[in-house]
Structure formats: structure tokens, C-alpha cells
Amino acid sequence: MAIPPASMGPSALGQSGPGSMAPWCSVSSGPTRYVLGMQELFRGHSKTREFPAHSAKVHSVAWSCDGRRLASGSFDKTASVFLLEKDRLVKENNYRGHGDSVDQLCWHPSNPDLFVTASGDKTIRIWDVRTTKCIATVNTKGENINICWSPDGQTIAVGNKDDVVTFIDAKTHRSKAEEQFKFEVNEISWNNDNNMFFLTNGNGCINILSYPELKPVQSINAHPSNCICIKFDPMGKYFATGSADALVSLWDVDELVCVRCFSRLDWPVRTLSFSHDGKMLASASEDHFIDIAEVETGDKLWEVQCESPTFTVAWHPKRPLLAFACDDKDGKYDSSREAGTVKLFGLPNDS
């Protein structure tokens, strides 16, 4: 089962803490011009707005490649798509069809009309926002929890709770390959060049396979505990991993070495996102804030306050806007009822 338990405690209790990674943690000599500029921007654009999206918690948010739409997937078995208007999200459609929770979704890397959802109902579904219809349902062997679309658009990889990753042809919707792993597979991703496939695992390792051959290239001992999430920066220079030890580590793509780590969170890092320019990294956990770091120094640039654990974060592909979703409760009426909202940070304070 590849979802980290919510009860994994703060790093202070674990075997980790920033000290164990001290050689990698760089300390810079005061804020850079970029940090000062972005802090100035966020001082005037620090507003977070909430948008009703679902009737239960939101597991995943993602932007289309052109940044016009945001999709969300929920425990309520549906996906929602919003249009980004000036300073708000306007709900365009709700996509029904899955028989179980939608755990993760992603968009086609270059076609802004197509997105794919992974569900516990043992299927993935490809949707087209122009027709608002499901254009393909692909049956898989297990309950799906993670999904990614290859940078060349040709292949969708989906991982299930039994640690099987299936590679599906995005045109024919047929399985091209299937790989059973002997370790707990968490998140999966291609590199930007599309020639390597990365998996984070329950032993704290990053496993790298050649693609399309799927032959093991390297296994990196990245963290002393469960390695949960992985993201590549849009510039192709770095990738980042987040772990149950509450650390985010930044890796050089070419050298496959850890460049620095960020240690401001206290709880397992569940979700990561690089900004469109590759210069900011958002990371989130059960801490009641989202950390925004400058990638090049590891310095804290900003933090976004939230009232509950964050499940998913996604920077807009062109603007300094961060979409996210938390484990919200609808406190006004019933503290146990899930709120299912999508949030957007970076809006003008006077909007």
C-alpha cells in the first residue's frame, strides 16, 4: 500500500531531522534579488481564495499545459475542471464515471484539452474538455493510486496499490508494458527527456529505469525513511523528492547527486511543485503551512497558511499562482463533513 500513513510523526521523533543531512544543507548569505522580488510581489498578492469543487476531500490538483484550466480529483469519485478567469476559478464541468475515489490526475503535456484520472475502481479514464466526455476507459489490474503522462505525450504510466506499474499507449489505450516491483512504489515520473523513468519507494530509495527498455539504471538511497513524492523542474536541471522524514531533497538531474535539502516542515512531505521558471519549490505536509523555497539557495521565500493538512499543490505553468487542496472540514455546519474545496494562492490582496 503506497500511501504514507497520516500518523507518521514529526521528524523530531524520527531517525532523521535536518542534522542527518547536514553536509547537503547550504546556508546562504542573505536573500537573493529573486527572493526579494518575489517577496515584494507576494506582499501585494498574498490572498488565498477557496472554490467549491467536490462533496468530499480533494486528492489531486493539476493545471493544463496552457494554464487555462485546473482539474481536481476527489474522494467523491469525480473530477472537476475550472477555468481560470482574471482572479478566480470558475467551475466549468464535473466529470462522473469512476466507481471509486479519484486519487490522482494529470494533463496531457502538450494538448490542453486532455486529462487522465486514476481511480481505486481499477480503471483509468481519459477525458476531453471540448466534449466533456470520457474518450477512453482502460481497465487495469489493481486499485490505481498514481499516474503520469510521458513528456512526449505517447504513454501514460499508472501505479496501483500492489506496486504494479502499467504503461499504456495514449493513442490505442492498450497496455504496452507492465512491471511488478518488489518494493512499495509511491510516486512515478519520467524525466523531461523521456528516456528515464523514476519511482520513489517505501525504503527511501529513488529507482531509475531506462525508458522504453525499463532496465534498472540506478537506485539512489535518497532518504532514511519512506520516499513519498517526486517532481522534475520544468527547466530540466533538478528534480526534488519529499519524504516521511519531513525533508525535501533537491537533485541534479545529470549528476544524480543531492544538491541541497529543505527542512522547514515537521511532517511527512506529501506533495511538491516547481514554479514555471524552476526557481521556486512548494512543499506541503500535515504542517499547517505550505513552504515556498528558492530552489537555488534553499532559502524560505514565503509560506502559505492553511488550517489543515495539505494533500496536493500545483504551481500555474505561467504565473506565480499556487493551486492546492487540504483536508478541509466544513466547520460552519458540521465539523466532520469534508468541504472539498480547491484553493488558489497568489491573488491580489484587493481582489
Coordinates of C-alpha atoms in Angstrom, one line a residue:
M1 CA 0.0 0.0 0.0
A2 CA 1.8 3.1 -1.2
I3 CA 0.1 5.9 0.6
P4 CA 2.0 7.0 3.7
P5 CA 0.0 6.7 6.9
A6 CA -1.2 10.1 8.3
S7 CA 0.1 9.1 11.8
M8 CA 3.8 9.2 10.8
G9 CA 5.0 11.8 13.3
P10 CA 7.2 14.8 13.1
S11 CA 10.8 14.5 12.1
A12 CA 11.8 15.4 15.6
L13 CA 10.5 11.9 16.7
G14 CA 12.2 10.0 13.8
Q15 CA 15.6 8.9 13.0
S16 CA 16.1 11.9 10.7
G17 CA 16.0 15.5 11.4
P18 CA 17.9 18.0 9.3
G19 CA 21.1 17.1 11.2
S20 CA 21.5 13.8 9.4
M21 CA 21.7 15.5 6.1
A22 CA 23.9 18.4 7.3
P23 CA 26.6 18.2 4.5
W24 CA 23.9 18.9 1.9
C25 CA 22.2 21.8 3.6
S26 CA 23.6 25.1 2.3
V27 CA 23.3 28.3 4.2
S28 CA 23.3 31.4 2.0
S29 CA 24.5 34.9 2.8
G30 CA 21.2 36.8 2.8
P31 CA 18.3 36.9 0.4
T32 CA 18.9 37.0 -3.4
R33 CA 17.5 39.6 -5.7
Y34 CA 15.0 37.0 -6.9
V35 CA 13.8 36.2 -3.4
L36 CA 13.4 39.9 -2.6
G37 CA 11.5 40.5 -5.8
M38 CA 9.1 37.6 -5.2
Q39 CA 8.5 38.6 -1.6
E40 CA 7.6 42.1 -2.8
L41 CA 5.2 40.5 -5.3
F42 CA 3.6 38.2 -2.7
R43 CA 3.2 41.1 -0.2
G44 CA 0.7 42.5 -2.6
H45 CA -0.6 39.1 -3.8
S46 CA -0.9 37.0 -0.6
K47 CA -4.6 36.3 -0.9
T48 CA -5.9 32.7 -0.9
R49 CA -9.4 32.1 -2.2
E50 CA -11.4 29.0 -1.9
F51 CA -13.6 27.5 -4.6
P52 CA -16.2 24.8 -4.0
A53 CA -15.2 21.7 -6.1
H54 CA -16.4 18.5 -4.6
S55 CA -18.6 16.9 -1.9
A56 CA -15.5 15.2 -0.3
K57 CA -11.8 15.8 0.1
V58 CA -9.7 16.7 -2.9
H59 CA -6.7 14.4 -3.5
S60 CA -5.1 16.0 -6.6
V61 CA -5.0 19.2 -8.5
A62 CA -3.2 19.9 -11.8
W63 CA -3.1 22.7 -14.4
S64 CA -3.5 22.2 -18.2
C65 CA -0.3 22.9 -20.1
D66 CA -1.6 26.3 -21.3
G67 CA -2.7 27.3 -17.7
R68 CA -6.3 28.0 -18.8
R69 CA -7.8 25.1 -16.7
L70 CA -7.3 23.5 -13.4
A71 CA -8.5 19.9 -12.8
S72 CA -9.2 18.4 -9.4
G73 CA -9.8 14.7 -8.4
S74 CA -11.7 13.7 -5.3
F75 CA -12.7 11.0 -2.9
D76 CA -16.3 11.7 -4.2
K77 CA -15.4 9.7 -7.3
T78 CA -15.4 12.7 -9.7
A79 CA -13.1 15.1 -11.3
S80 CA -13.8 18.8 -11.7
V81 CA -12.4 21.3 -14.2
F82 CA -12.2 25.0 -13.6
L83 CA -11.4 27.8 -16.0
L84 CA -9.0 30.4 -14.7
E85 CA -10.5 33.8 -15.2
K86 CA -8.8 37.1 -14.1
D87 CA -8.5 36.4 -10.3
R88 CA -10.8 33.4 -9.8
L89 CA -11.6 29.9 -10.8
V90 CA -14.9 29.3 -12.5
K91 CA -16.2 25.7 -12.4
E92 CA -16.7 24.5 -16.0
N93 CA -17.6 20.9 -15.5
N94 CA -17.8 17.9 -13.3
Y95 CA -16.7 14.5 -14.7
R96 CA -18.5 11.5 -13.5
G97 CA -17.9 7.8 -14.3
H98 CA -15.4 6.4 -11.9
G99 CA -16.8 3.9 -9.3
D100 CA -14.3 4.8 -6.6
S101 CA -12.1 7.6 -5.4
V102 CA -10.1 9.6 -8.0
D103 CA -6.7 9.5 -6.3
Q104 CA -4.5 11.3 -8.9
L105 CA -4.9 13.0 -12.2
C106 CA -2.7 14.7 -14.8
W107 CA -3.0 16.6 -18.1
H108 CA -1.5 15.7 -21.5
P109 CA 1.9 17.5 -21.6
S110 CA 1.1 19.5 -24.8
N111 CA -2.6 19.1 -25.5
P112 CA -4.5 21.4 -23.1
D113 CA -7.8 19.6 -23.8
L114 CA -7.0 16.1 -22.5
F115 CA -6.5 14.8 -18.9
V116 CA -6.4 11.4 -17.3
T117 CA -7.6 10.2 -13.9
A118 CA -6.5 7.2 -11.8
S119 CA -9.1 5.6 -9.6
G120 CA -9.5 2.9 -7.0
D121 CA -12.1 1.3 -9.3
K122 CA -9.3 -0.4 -11.3
T123 CA -9.6 1.8 -14.3
I124 CA -8.0 5.0 -15.7
R125 CA -10.1 7.4 -17.7
I126 CA -9.1 9.9 -20.4
W127 CA -11.3 12.9 -20.7
D128 CA -11.7 15.6 -23.3
V129 CA -12.8 19.1 -22.1
R130 CA -14.1 20.0 -25.5
T131 CA -16.7 17.3 -25.5
T132 CA -16.7 16.9 -21.7
K133 CA -16.8 13.2 -22.3
C134 CA -14.7 10.3 -21.3
I135 CA -12.9 9.3 -24.5
A136 CA -11.4 6.1 -23.1
T137 CA -11.7 3.8 -20.1
V138 CA -8.7 1.5 -19.6
N139 CA -9.1 -1.5 -17.3
T140 CA -6.1 -2.2 -15.1
K141 CA -5.3 -5.0 -12.6
G142 CA -5.5 -3.2 -9.3
E143 CA -6.6 -0.1 -7.4
N144 CA -4.8 2.8 -9.0
I145 CA -3.2 5.5 -6.9
N146 CA -0.7 7.3 -9.0
I147 CA -0.4 8.4 -12.7
C148 CA 1.7 10.4 -15.0
W149 CA 1.8 11.2 -18.7
S150 CA 5.1 11.0 -20.6
P151 CA 6.6 14.3 -21.8
D152 CA 6.2 13.1 -25.4
G153 CA 2.5 12.5 -24.9
Q154 CA 2.7 8.9 -26.1
T155 CA 2.4 6.9 -22.9
I156 CA 0.5 7.0 -19.6
A157 CA 2.0 5.2 -16.6
V158 CA -0.2 4.2 -13.8
G159 CA 0.7 2.6 -10.4
N160 CA -1.5 0.6 -8.2
K161 CA -1.7 -0.5 -4.6
D162 CA 0.0 -3.8 -5.4
D163 CA 3.1 -2.0 -6.7
V164 CA 2.4 -2.8 -10.3
V165 CA 3.1 0.0 -12.9
T166 CA 1.3 -0.3 -16.2
F167 CA 2.4 1.6 -19.3
I168 CA -0.5 2.4 -21.5
D169 CA -0.3 3.7 -25.1
A170 CA -2.1 7.0 -25.1
K171 CA -3.4 6.6 -28.7
T172 CA -4.5 2.9 -28.7
H173 CA -5.3 2.8 -25.0
R174 CA -3.7 -0.6 -24.8
S175 CA -1.1 -1.7 -22.2
K176 CA 2.4 -1.7 -23.7
A177 CA 4.3 -3.0 -20.7
E178 CA 3.7 -3.9 -17.1
E179 CA 6.2 -4.0 -14.3
Q180 CA 5.7 -5.6 -10.8
F181 CA 8.0 -4.2 -8.2
K182 CA 9.2 -5.9 -5.1
F183 CA 9.1 -2.6 -3.1
E184 CA 6.4 -0.2 -2.2
V185 CA 6.0 2.2 -5.1
N186 CA 4.9 5.7 -4.2
E187 CA 5.1 8.3 -6.9
I188 CA 6.3 7.8 -10.5
S189 CA 7.6 10.2 -13.2
W190 CA 9.5 10.3 -16.4
N191 CA 12.5 12.7 -16.7
N192 CA 11.9 15.6 -19.0
D193 CA 14.0 13.9 -21.8
N194 CA 11.6 10.9 -21.7
N195 CA 14.4 8.4 -21.6
M196 CA 14.4 7.5 -17.9
F197 CA 11.6 6.5 -15.6
F198 CA 11.8 7.3 -11.9
L199 CA 10.0 5.7 -8.9
T200 CA 10.1 6.7 -5.3
N201 CA 9.8 3.8 -2.8
G202 CA 8.9 2.8 0.7
N203 CA 12.6 2.1 1.6
G204 CA 13.6 5.7 1.0
C205 CA 15.1 5.0 -2.5
I206 CA 14.7 6.5 -5.9
N207 CA 14.7 3.8 -8.5
I208 CA 15.6 4.8 -12.0
L209 CA 14.8 2.7 -15.1
S210 CA 15.8 3.3 -18.7
Y211 CA 12.9 4.0 -21.0
P212 CA 11.4 2.4 -23.0
E213 CA 13.6 -0.6 -22.1
L214 CA 12.6 -0.5 -18.4
K215 CA 16.0 -1.8 -17.4
P216 CA 17.4 -0.7 -14.0
V217 CA 19.9 2.1 -14.3
Q218 CA 20.4 3.1 -10.7
S219 CA 18.9 3.0 -7.2
I220 CA 19.7 6.1 -5.0
N221 CA 19.4 5.9 -1.3
A222 CA 17.7 9.3 -1.0
H223 CA 16.2 9.3 2.5
P224 CA 16.4 7.3 5.7
S225 CA 12.6 6.7 5.5
N226 CA 9.8 6.3 3.0
C227 CA 10.4 8.4 -0.1
I228 CA 6.9 9.7 -1.0
C229 CA 6.8 12.2 -3.9
I230 CA 9.0 13.3 -6.8
K231 CA 8.8 16.2 -9.2
F232 CA 11.0 17.4 -12.1
D233 CA 11.7 21.1 -12.6
P234 CA 10.4 22.5 -16.0
M235 CA 14.0 23.6 -16.9
G236 CA 15.3 20.0 -16.7
K237 CA 18.1 20.9 -14.2
Y238 CA 16.8 19.4 -11.0
F239 CA 14.3 17.0 -9.5
A240 CA 13.0 17.1 -5.9
T241 CA 11.9 14.3 -3.6
G242 CA 9.8 14.5 -0.5
S243 CA 10.0 12.0 2.3
A244 CA 8.5 10.7 5.6
D245 CA 11.5 12.2 7.4
A246 CA 10.0 15.6 6.6
L247 CA 12.8 16.6 4.3
V248 CA 12.7 17.7 0.7
S249 CA 15.9 17.0 -1.2
L250 CA 16.9 18.6 -4.5
W251 CA 18.9 16.5 -7.0
D252 CA 21.0 17.4 -10.0
V253 CA 19.4 15.6 -13.0
D254 CA 22.6 14.9 -14.9
E255 CA 24.9 14.0 -11.9
L256 CA 22.2 12.3 -9.8
V257 CA 23.6 13.8 -6.7
C258 CA 21.8 15.7 -3.9
V259 CA 22.5 19.4 -4.2
R260 CA 20.7 20.6 -1.1
C261 CA 17.8 19.9 1.3
F262 CA 15.0 21.9 2.7
S263 CA 14.0 21.1 6.3
R264 CA 11.3 23.6 7.4
L265 CA 8.4 21.1 7.5
D266 CA 7.9 18.8 10.5
W267 CA 5.7 16.1 9.0
P268 CA 6.0 13.7 6.0
V269 CA 6.2 15.6 2.8
R270 CA 3.2 14.6 0.7
T271 CA 3.4 16.9 -2.3
L272 CA 5.8 19.1 -4.3
S273 CA 5.6 21.5 -7.2
F274 CA 8.1 23.6 -9.1
S275 CA 7.1 27.1 -10.4
H276 CA 7.1 27.6 -14.1
D277 CA 10.6 29.3 -14.1
G278 CA 12.0 26.4 -12.0
K279 CA 13.1 28.9 -9.3
M280 CA 10.5 28.2 -6.6
L281 CA 9.6 24.9 -4.9
A282 CA 6.4 24.5 -3.0
S283 CA 6.3 21.6 -0.5
A284 CA 3.5 20.6 1.9
S285 CA 2.6 18.1 4.5
E286 CA 0.4 17.9 7.6
D287 CA 2.0 21.1 8.8
H288 CA -0.5 23.9 8.6
F289 CA 1.5 25.9 6.1
I290 CA 2.9 25.3 2.6
D291 CA 6.7 26.1 2.4
I292 CA 7.8 28.0 -0.7
A293 CA 11.6 27.9 -1.1
E294 CA 14.0 29.4 -3.5
V295 CA 15.5 26.5 -5.4
E296 CA 19.0 27.8 -5.9
T297 CA 19.6 28.6 -2.2
G298 CA 17.0 26.6 -0.3
D299 CA 16.0 29.8 1.5
K300 CA 12.5 30.4 2.6
L301 CA 10.7 32.7 0.2
W302 CA 7.2 32.6 1.6
E303 CA 4.8 30.4 3.5
V304 CA 1.1 29.9 2.7
Q305 CA -1.0 29.4 5.8
C306 CA -3.6 26.6 5.8
E307 CA -5.8 25.3 8.5
S308 CA -5.4 21.6 7.9
P309 CA -3.0 19.1 6.2
T310 CA -2.3 19.7 2.5
F311 CA -2.8 16.8 0.0
T312 CA -1.7 18.4 -3.2
V313 CA 0.0 21.6 -4.6
A314 CA 0.5 22.8 -8.2
W315 CA 2.1 26.0 -9.5
H316 CA 0.5 27.5 -12.5
P317 CA 2.5 26.9 -15.7
K318 CA 3.0 30.6 -16.5
R319 CA 2.2 32.7 -13.4
P320 CA 3.1 32.8 -9.7
L321 CA -0.3 31.2 -8.7
L322 CA -0.4 28.1 -6.5
A323 CA -3.4 25.8 -6.5
F324 CA -3.7 23.5 -3.6
A325 CA -6.2 21.4 -1.6
C326 CA -6.3 20.5 2.1
D327 CA -8.1 18.0 4.4
D328 CA -10.8 20.6 5.0
K329 CA -13.7 20.2 7.2
D330 CA -16.9 22.2 6.7
G331 CA -16.7 23.8 10.1
K332 CA -19.7 26.1 9.7
Y333 CA -22.3 23.3 9.8
D334 CA -20.7 20.0 10.7
S335 CA -17.0 19.6 11.8
S336 CA -16.9 16.0 10.5
R337 CA -18.2 16.9 7.0
E338 CA -15.5 17.2 4.3
A339 CA -15.5 20.5 2.4
G340 CA -13.9 19.5 -0.9
T341 CA -12.6 22.9 -1.9
V342 CA -9.8 23.9 -4.2
K343 CA -7.7 26.9 -3.1
L344 CA -5.7 29.4 -5.1
F345 CA -2.8 31.5 -3.6
G346 CA -1.1 34.4 -5.2
L347 CA -4.2 36.6 -5.9
P348 CA -4.1 40.4 -5.4
N349 CA -4.9 41.4 -1.9
D350 CA -7.5 43.8 -3.1
S351 CA -9.2 41.2 -5.4

